Short mmCIF file of C-alpha atoms in Angstrom, two decimals:
data_model
loop_
_atom_site.label_atom_id
_atom_site.label_comp_id
_atom_site.label_asym_id
_atom_site.label_seq_id
_atom_site.Cartn_x
_atom_site.Cartn_y
_atom_site.Cartn_z
CA ASN A 1272 0.73 -27.77 -35.94
CA GLN A 1273 3.36 -26.17 -34.51
CA MET A 1274 2.25 -22.69 -35.17
CA ALA A 1275 -1.43 -23.47 -33.89
CA ARG A 1276 -0.48 -25.24 -30.63
CA GLN A 1277 1.93 -22.60 -29.99
CA LEU A 1278 -1.33 -19.52 -30.48
CA ARG A 1279 -3.07 -21.42 -27.96
CA HIS A 1280 -0.59 -21.78 -25.07
CA ARG A 1281 -0.51 -17.64 -26.09
CA LEU A 1282 -4.63 -17.61 -26.03
CA GLU A 1283 -4.40 -19.35 -22.84
CA LEU A 1284 -2.02 -17.92 -21.15
CA LYS A 1285 -3.52 -14.55 -21.95
CA GLU A 1286 -6.15 -16.15 -20.95
CA ASN A 1287 -4.82 -16.65 -17.48
CA ILE A 1288 -3.39 -13.12 -17.56
CA ASP A 1289 -5.75 -10.62 -17.27
CA LEU A 1290 -7.63 -13.45 -14.78
CA ALA A 1291 -4.98 -12.60 -12.94
CA ARG A 1292 -5.64 -9.07 -13.81
CA GLU A 1293 -9.31 -9.44 -13.31
CA VAL A 1294 -8.19 -10.96 -9.62
CA GLN A 1295 -5.71 -8.43 -8.50
CA GLN A 1296 -7.89 -5.87 -9.03
CA SER A 1297 -11.43 -6.96 -7.26
CA LEU A 1298 -8.61 -7.18 -4.22
CA LEU A 1299 -8.21 -3.42 -4.49
CA PRO A 1300 -11.00 -1.16 -2.64
CA GLN A 1301 -13.36 -0.81 -5.05
CA LYS A 1302 -15.20 3.03 -3.22
CA GLY A 1303 -13.72 4.91 -1.63
CA LEU A 1304 -14.70 5.72 2.54
CA LYS A 1305 -16.78 8.95 3.39
CA ILE A 1306 -17.04 9.24 7.51
CA ASP A 1307 -16.71 11.67 10.42
CA GLY A 1308 -14.66 14.64 8.59
CA LEU A 1309 -12.85 11.96 6.63
CA ASP A 1310 -13.05 11.39 2.87
CA ILE A 1311 -10.46 8.41 1.65
CA SER A 1312 -10.20 7.43 -2.30
CA GLY A 1313 -7.51 5.99 -4.17
CA ALA A 1314 -6.68 4.61 -7.75
CA THR A 1315 -3.95 2.62 -9.25
CA MET A 1316 -3.19 1.87 -12.74
CA TYR A 1317 -0.54 -0.42 -13.25
CA CYS A 1318 1.98 -0.91 -16.81
CA ASP A 1319 1.58 -3.90 -17.02
CA GLU A 1320 -1.24 -6.56 -16.57
CA THR A 1321 -0.58 -6.94 -13.02
CA GLY A 1322 1.92 -5.61 -11.02
CA GLY A 1323 2.84 -4.95 -7.53
CA ASP A 1324 1.35 -1.28 -6.72
CA TYR A 1325 -1.19 -1.32 -3.93
CA PHE A 1326 -3.47 0.19 -1.77
CA ASP A 1327 -5.91 -0.36 1.20
CA ILE A 1328 -8.23 0.84 3.43
CA LEU A 1329 -8.93 -0.72 6.36
CA LYS A 1330 -11.89 0.17 9.41
CA SER A 1331 -11.55 -1.24 12.59
CA ASP A 1332 -13.88 -4.13 13.37
CA LYS A 1333 -13.13 -3.24 17.59
CA ASP A 1334 -12.13 0.70 16.59
CA LYS A 1335 -14.96 2.93 14.89
CA ASP A 1336 -12.31 5.59 15.46
CA LYS A 1337 -9.57 4.09 13.72
CA ILE A 1338 -8.70 4.05 9.98
CA GLY A 1339 -6.09 2.61 8.82
CA VAL A 1340 -4.63 4.30 4.90
CA VAL A 1341 -2.14 1.74 3.22
CA VAL A 1342 0.06 2.18 0.05
CA GLY A 1343 2.86 -0.53 -0.47
CA ASP A 1344 4.59 -1.44 -3.64
CA VAL A 1345 6.40 -4.59 -4.30
CA VAL A 1346 9.37 -4.80 -5.90
CA GLY A 1347 9.02 -5.69 -9.82
CA HIS A 1348 6.04 -5.81 -11.91
CA GLY A 1349 3.91 -9.15 -13.76
CA VAL A 1350 2.52 -11.35 -11.70
CA GLY A 1351 5.15 -12.25 -9.07
CA ALA A 1352 4.72 -9.00 -7.95
CA ALA A 1353 0.74 -9.54 -7.97
CA LEU A 1354 1.48 -13.02 -6.10
CA LEU A 1355 3.88 -11.37 -3.37
CA MET A 1356 1.23 -8.37 -3.00
CA THR A 1357 -1.81 -10.25 -2.31
CA THR A 1358 0.10 -11.95 0.52
CA ILE A 1359 1.03 -8.77 2.01
CA ARG A 1360 -2.71 -7.36 2.41
CA ALA A 1361 -3.43 -10.38 4.37
CA LEU A 1362 -0.59 -9.90 6.88
CA VAL A 1363 -1.29 -6.33 6.84
CA ARG A 1364 -5.72 -5.89 6.88
CA SER A 1365 -4.69 -9.26 10.09
CA SER A 1366 -2.42 -6.54 11.58
CA PHE A 1367 -4.69 -3.82 11.01
CA GLN A 1368 -7.24 -5.54 13.45
CA GLN A 1369 -4.42 -6.92 16.05
CA SER A 1370 -4.00 -4.99 19.42
CA GLY A 1371 -0.65 -3.12 20.82
CA PRO A 1372 1.56 -0.75 19.84
CA LEU A 1373 1.63 -0.18 15.43
CA GLU A 1374 5.36 -0.35 15.25
CA ASP A 1375 5.28 -3.93 17.12
CA ARG A 1376 2.14 -5.26 14.54
CA MET A 1377 4.94 -4.31 11.55
CA ASN A 1378 7.49 -5.77 13.33
CA ASP A 1379 5.11 -9.00 13.02
CA VAL A 1380 4.19 -8.25 9.44
CA ASN A 1381 7.73 -8.15 8.52
CA ARG A 1382 8.68 -11.02 10.27
CA LEU A 1383 6.22 -13.32 8.14
CA LEU A 1384 6.84 -11.57 5.13
CA PHE A 1385 10.77 -12.51 6.04
CA GLN A 1386 10.14 -15.82 5.64
CA ASP A 1387 8.30 -15.56 2.22
CA THR A 1388 10.26 -13.07 0.45
CA ALA A 1389 14.06 -14.35 2.18
CA PRO A 1390 14.99 -17.38 -0.68
CA ALA A 1391 13.97 -14.50 -3.58
CA SER A 1392 14.63 -11.54 -1.63
CA ASN A 1393 12.16 -9.98 -2.02
CA PHE A 1394 11.07 -6.81 -0.20
CA VAL A 1395 8.02 -4.29 -0.20
CA THR A 1396 8.32 -0.49 0.29
CA LEU A 1397 4.69 0.27 2.15
CA PHE A 1398 3.42 3.49 4.19
CA TYR A 1399 1.06 2.47 6.96
CA LEU A 1400 -1.43 5.60 8.34
CA GLU A 1401 -3.65 5.22 11.04
CA LEU A 1402 -6.27 7.81 12.02
CA ASP A 1403 -7.45 8.34 15.36
CA GLN A 1404 -10.06 10.28 15.38
CA ALA A 1405 -10.66 10.18 18.91
CA ALA A 1406 -7.14 11.30 20.08
CA LYS A 1407 -7.21 13.81 16.39
CA LEU A 1408 -3.64 12.00 15.62
CA MET A 1409 -2.67 10.33 13.13
CA ARG A 1410 0.38 7.73 12.84
CA TRP A 1411 2.39 5.57 10.82
CA VAL A 1412 5.08 3.91 10.03
CA ARG A 1413 7.15 3.96 7.00
CA ALA A 1414 9.07 0.96 5.55
CA GLY A 1415 11.13 2.05 2.77
CA HIS A 1416 8.43 4.56 1.18
CA ASP A 1417 8.65 7.33 -0.20
CA PRO A 1418 6.89 10.16 2.94
CA ALA A 1419 3.87 11.33 2.19
CA LEU A 1420 2.42 14.50 2.47
CA VAL A 1421 0.58 16.24 4.09
CA ILE A 1422 -0.59 20.02 2.64
CA ASN A 1423 -2.93 22.44 5.03
CA CYS A 1424 -5.60 23.78 2.72
CA ARG A 1425 -6.14 26.95 4.44
CA THR A 1426 -2.35 28.16 4.99
CA ARG A 1427 -0.72 26.15 1.75
CA GLU A 1428 1.91 24.47 4.37
CA ILE A 1429 3.00 21.31 2.41
CA THR A 1430 4.71 18.51 5.61
CA GLU A 1431 6.60 15.60 4.72
CA LEU A 1432 5.77 12.40 7.08
CA THR A 1433 9.33 10.90 6.72
CA GLY A 1434 10.69 8.41 9.42
CA GLU A 1435 12.82 6.04 9.40
CA GLY A 1436 12.24 2.46 8.42
CA VAL A 1437 13.04 -0.56 6.13
CA ALA A 1438 11.66 -1.89 3.10
CA LEU A 1439 9.65 -4.99 4.41
CA GLY A 1440 10.76 -8.80 4.10
CA ALA A 1441 14.53 -7.12 3.97
CA ASP A 1442 16.14 -7.68 7.49
CA LEU A 1443 14.50 -9.70 9.85
CA ASP A 1444 16.40 -7.74 12.99
CA TRP A 1445 14.75 -4.87 12.33
CA SER A 1446 12.85 -2.89 14.42
CA PHE A 1447 10.14 0.08 13.05
CA SER A 1448 10.02 2.54 15.04
CA CYS A 1449 5.90 4.83 15.16
CA ASN A 1450 5.30 8.22 14.17
CA GLU A 1451 3.09 10.36 14.95
CA LEU A 1452 1.40 14.05 14.08
CA LEU A 1453 -2.34 15.76 15.99
CA LEU A 1454 -4.59 16.27 13.10
CA SER A 1455 -5.33 19.99 12.63
CA GLU A 1456 -8.27 22.08 13.22
CA ASP A 1457 -7.14 23.29 9.50
CA PRO A 1458 -9.02 21.03 6.90
CA GLN A 1459 -5.73 19.05 4.89
CA VAL A 1460 -5.36 16.60 2.32
CA ILE A 1461 -3.53 13.88 2.82
CA LEU A 1462 -1.58 11.71 0.05
CA ILE A 1463 0.36 8.78 -0.52
CA CYS A 1464 1.95 7.49 -3.29
CA SER A 1465 4.11 4.96 -4.65
CA ASP A 1466 7.41 6.11 -7.24
CA GLY A 1467 5.55 5.18 -10.41
CA VAL A 1468 3.53 8.56 -9.37
CA PHE A 1469 7.18 10.64 -8.79
CA GLU A 1470 8.44 9.04 -12.41
CA ALA A 1471 5.93 8.84 -14.60
CA THR A 1472 5.86 11.37 -17.78
CA ASN A 1473 4.02 12.77 -20.65
CA GLU A 1474 4.43 11.52 -24.42
CA SER A 1475 7.39 13.76 -24.51
CA GLY A 1476 9.39 12.21 -21.21
CA GLU A 1477 8.97 15.02 -19.19
CA SER A 1478 7.91 14.61 -15.44
#
Protein backbone atom coordinates (compact mmCIF):
# COMPACT_ATOMS: atom_id res chain seq x y z
CA ASN A 1 0.00 0.00 0.00
CA GLN A 2 2.84 2.38 0.83
CA MET A 3 4.49 1.71 -2.53
CA ALA A 4 1.18 2.34 -4.28
CA ARG A 5 0.77 5.68 -2.51
CA GLN A 6 4.33 6.70 -3.39
CA LEU A 7 3.76 5.72 -7.01
CA ARG A 8 0.55 7.78 -7.18
CA HIS A 9 2.40 10.71 -5.61
CA ARG A 10 5.19 10.46 -8.19
CA LEU A 11 2.68 10.27 -11.04
CA GLU A 12 0.80 13.31 -9.72
CA LEU A 13 4.08 15.19 -9.35
CA LYS A 14 5.10 14.37 -12.90
CA GLU A 15 1.69 15.49 -14.19
CA ASN A 16 2.09 18.81 -12.38
CA ILE A 17 5.59 19.32 -13.75
CA ASP A 18 4.39 18.46 -17.26
CA LEU A 19 1.62 21.03 -16.84
CA ALA A 20 4.14 23.62 -15.64
CA ARG A 21 6.25 22.92 -18.72
CA GLU A 22 3.26 23.38 -21.02
CA VAL A 23 2.33 26.68 -19.35
CA GLN A 24 5.90 27.97 -19.55
CA GLN A 25 6.26 27.00 -23.20
CA SER A 26 2.98 28.78 -23.98
CA LEU A 27 4.44 32.01 -22.59
CA LEU A 28 7.29 31.99 -25.10
CA PRO A 29 6.74 33.39 -28.61
CA GLN A 30 5.15 30.73 -30.76
CA LYS A 31 6.37 32.30 -33.99
CA GLY A 32 8.85 34.88 -35.17
CA LEU A 33 8.27 38.36 -36.54
CA LYS A 34 8.84 39.63 -40.07
CA ILE A 35 8.25 43.35 -40.54
CA ASP A 36 9.88 46.18 -42.49
CA GLY A 37 13.10 44.39 -43.28
CA LEU A 38 13.37 42.69 -39.90
CA ASP A 39 13.27 38.92 -39.51
CA ILE A 40 13.25 37.96 -35.82
CA SER A 41 13.03 34.46 -34.39
CA GLY A 42 14.12 32.58 -31.31
CA ALA A 43 14.20 29.17 -29.66
CA THR A 44 14.89 27.64 -26.27
CA MET A 45 15.62 24.12 -25.10
CA TYR A 46 15.60 23.27 -21.39
CA CYS A 47 17.80 20.59 -19.84
CA ASP A 48 15.01 19.97 -17.28
CA GLU A 49 11.24 19.94 -17.75
CA THR A 50 11.17 23.64 -16.89
CA GLY A 51 13.87 26.27 -16.65
CA GLY A 52 14.78 29.91 -16.27
CA ASP A 53 15.90 30.81 -19.78
CA TYR A 54 13.44 32.87 -21.74
CA PHE A 55 13.15 35.15 -24.73
CA ASP A 56 10.50 37.49 -26.01
CA ILE A 57 9.68 39.56 -29.08
CA LEU A 58 7.84 42.79 -28.29
CA LYS A 59 5.76 45.16 -30.41
CA SER A 60 4.70 48.57 -29.19
CA ASP A 61 1.00 49.46 -29.00
CA LYS A 62 1.80 53.12 -29.70
CA ASP A 63 4.96 53.19 -31.82
CA LYS A 64 4.98 50.90 -34.85
CA ASP A 65 8.67 51.65 -35.44
CA LYS A 66 9.76 50.23 -32.06
CA ILE A 67 10.51 46.53 -31.74
CA GLY A 68 11.92 44.85 -28.63
CA VAL A 69 13.92 41.64 -28.28
CA VAL A 70 14.67 40.22 -24.84
CA VAL A 71 16.76 37.26 -23.69
CA GLY A 72 16.96 36.41 -20.00
CA ASP A 73 18.41 33.75 -17.73
CA VAL A 74 17.08 33.18 -14.21
CA VAL A 75 19.55 31.75 -11.70
CA GLY A 76 18.93 28.06 -11.06
CA HIS A 77 16.76 25.47 -12.78
CA GLY A 78 13.41 23.82 -12.39
CA VAL A 79 10.02 25.10 -11.30
CA GLY A 80 11.36 27.89 -9.07
CA ALA A 81 13.31 29.43 -11.94
CA ALA A 82 10.29 29.05 -14.22
CA LEU A 83 8.07 30.94 -11.76
CA LEU A 84 10.56 33.80 -11.53
CA MET A 85 10.79 33.82 -15.31
CA THR A 86 7.06 34.55 -15.57
CA THR A 87 7.50 37.48 -13.18
CA ILE A 88 10.34 39.10 -15.13
CA ARG A 89 8.46 38.50 -18.38
CA ALA A 90 5.45 40.43 -17.08
CA LEU A 91 7.60 43.28 -15.77
CA VAL A 92 9.57 43.64 -19.00
CA ARG A 93 6.46 43.52 -21.17
CA SER A 94 4.84 46.25 -19.09
CA SER A 95 8.04 48.31 -19.21
CA PHE A 96 8.24 48.08 -23.00
CA GLN A 97 4.84 49.69 -23.39
CA GLN A 98 5.79 52.64 -21.17
CA SER A 99 7.29 55.90 -22.38
CA GLY A 100 10.57 57.31 -21.17
CA PRO A 101 14.26 56.44 -21.54
CA LEU A 102 15.13 52.76 -21.70
CA GLU A 103 17.50 52.97 -18.74
CA ASP A 104 14.79 54.49 -16.51
CA ARG A 105 12.37 51.73 -17.41
CA MET A 106 14.96 49.09 -16.61
CA ASN A 107 15.62 50.74 -13.25
CA ASP A 108 11.90 50.39 -12.52
CA VAL A 109 11.96 46.71 -13.50
CA ASN A 110 14.94 46.14 -11.20
CA ARG A 111 13.27 47.92 -8.29
CA LEU A 112 10.07 45.90 -8.61
CA LEU A 113 11.85 42.60 -9.12
CA PHE A 114 14.13 43.20 -6.13
CA GLN A 115 11.10 43.09 -3.85
CA ASP A 116 10.58 39.44 -4.86
CA THR A 117 14.18 38.29 -5.23
CA ALA A 118 15.87 39.87 -2.21
CA PRO A 119 14.64 37.38 0.45
CA ALA A 120 15.99 34.39 -1.49
CA SER A 121 18.96 36.16 -3.15
CA ASN A 122 17.68 35.28 -6.61
CA PHE A 123 18.52 37.28 -9.71
CA VAL A 124 18.02 37.40 -13.47
CA THR A 125 20.54 38.27 -16.16
CA LEU A 126 18.96 40.02 -19.11
CA PHE A 127 19.81 41.51 -22.48
CA TYR A 128 17.14 44.01 -23.51
CA LEU A 129 17.35 45.35 -27.08
CA GLU A 130 15.09 47.91 -28.72
CA LEU A 131 15.19 48.57 -32.44
CA ASP A 132 14.05 52.00 -33.60
CA GLN A 133 13.26 51.70 -37.28
CA ALA A 134 12.50 55.41 -37.73
CA ALA A 135 15.81 56.54 -36.23
CA LYS A 136 17.76 53.57 -37.71
CA LEU A 137 19.08 52.95 -34.23
CA MET A 138 19.44 50.09 -31.79
CA ARG A 139 19.39 50.72 -28.05
CA TRP A 140 20.17 48.17 -25.39
CA VAL A 141 20.65 47.57 -21.70
CA ARG A 142 22.88 44.74 -20.57
CA ALA A 143 21.95 43.47 -17.11
CA GLY A 144 24.72 41.02 -16.29
CA HIS A 145 24.06 39.02 -19.45
CA ASP A 146 26.50 37.86 -22.13
CA PRO A 147 27.05 40.52 -24.82
CA ALA A 148 25.05 40.24 -28.01
CA LEU A 149 26.90 39.84 -31.30
CA VAL A 150 26.25 41.91 -34.43
CA ILE A 151 27.49 40.32 -37.64
CA ASN A 152 27.83 42.45 -40.78
CA CYS A 153 26.85 40.09 -43.58
CA ARG A 154 28.83 42.03 -46.19
CA THR A 155 32.14 42.61 -44.39
CA ARG A 156 31.87 39.66 -41.95
CA GLU A 157 32.84 42.06 -39.18
CA ILE A 158 31.59 41.06 -35.72
CA THR A 159 30.76 43.68 -33.09
CA GLU A 160 29.98 42.94 -29.44
CA LEU A 161 27.15 44.86 -27.81
CA THR A 162 28.67 45.34 -24.38
CA GLY A 163 27.83 47.70 -21.53
CA GLU A 164 27.90 47.88 -17.77
CA GLY A 165 25.09 46.42 -15.73
CA VAL A 166 24.46 43.98 -12.92
CA ALA A 167 21.86 41.23 -12.90
CA LEU A 168 18.28 42.32 -12.23
CA GLY A 169 17.18 41.80 -8.66
CA ALA A 170 20.74 41.75 -7.32
CA ASP A 171 21.27 45.42 -6.39
CA LEU A 172 18.41 47.75 -5.56
CA ASP A 173 20.54 50.88 -5.93
CA TRP A 174 22.15 50.05 -9.27
CA SER A 175 21.52 52.61 -12.03
CA PHE A 176 21.42 51.10 -15.52
CA SER A 177 22.78 52.85 -18.59
CA CYS A 178 21.51 52.74 -22.16
CA ASN A 179 23.84 52.00 -25.08
CA GLU A 180 23.23 53.00 -28.69
CA LEU A 181 24.48 51.99 -32.13
CA LEU A 182 23.35 53.03 -35.58
CA LEU A 183 21.90 50.31 -37.73
CA SER A 184 24.09 49.62 -40.75
CA GLU A 185 22.86 49.92 -44.31
CA ASP A 186 24.42 46.49 -44.85
CA PRO A 187 22.43 43.39 -43.91
CA GLN A 188 23.11 42.48 -40.28
CA VAL A 189 22.54 39.50 -38.01
CA ILE A 190 22.11 40.19 -34.29
CA LEU A 191 22.65 37.15 -32.07
CA ILE A 192 21.48 37.20 -28.44
CA CYS A 193 21.75 34.02 -26.42
CA SER A 194 22.14 32.67 -22.90
CA ASP A 195 25.24 31.03 -21.44
CA GLY A 196 23.76 27.61 -22.20
CA VAL A 197 24.73 28.11 -25.85
CA PHE A 198 28.39 28.72 -25.00
CA GLU A 199 28.47 25.88 -22.44
CA ALA A 200 26.82 23.30 -24.68
CA THR A 201 28.92 20.25 -25.60
CA ASN A 202 28.52 17.21 -27.79
CA GLU A 203 28.63 13.59 -26.63
CA SER A 204 32.44 13.77 -26.54
CA GLY A 205 32.39 16.80 -24.26
CA GLU A 206 33.57 19.15 -27.00
CA SER A 207 32.26 22.70 -27.11
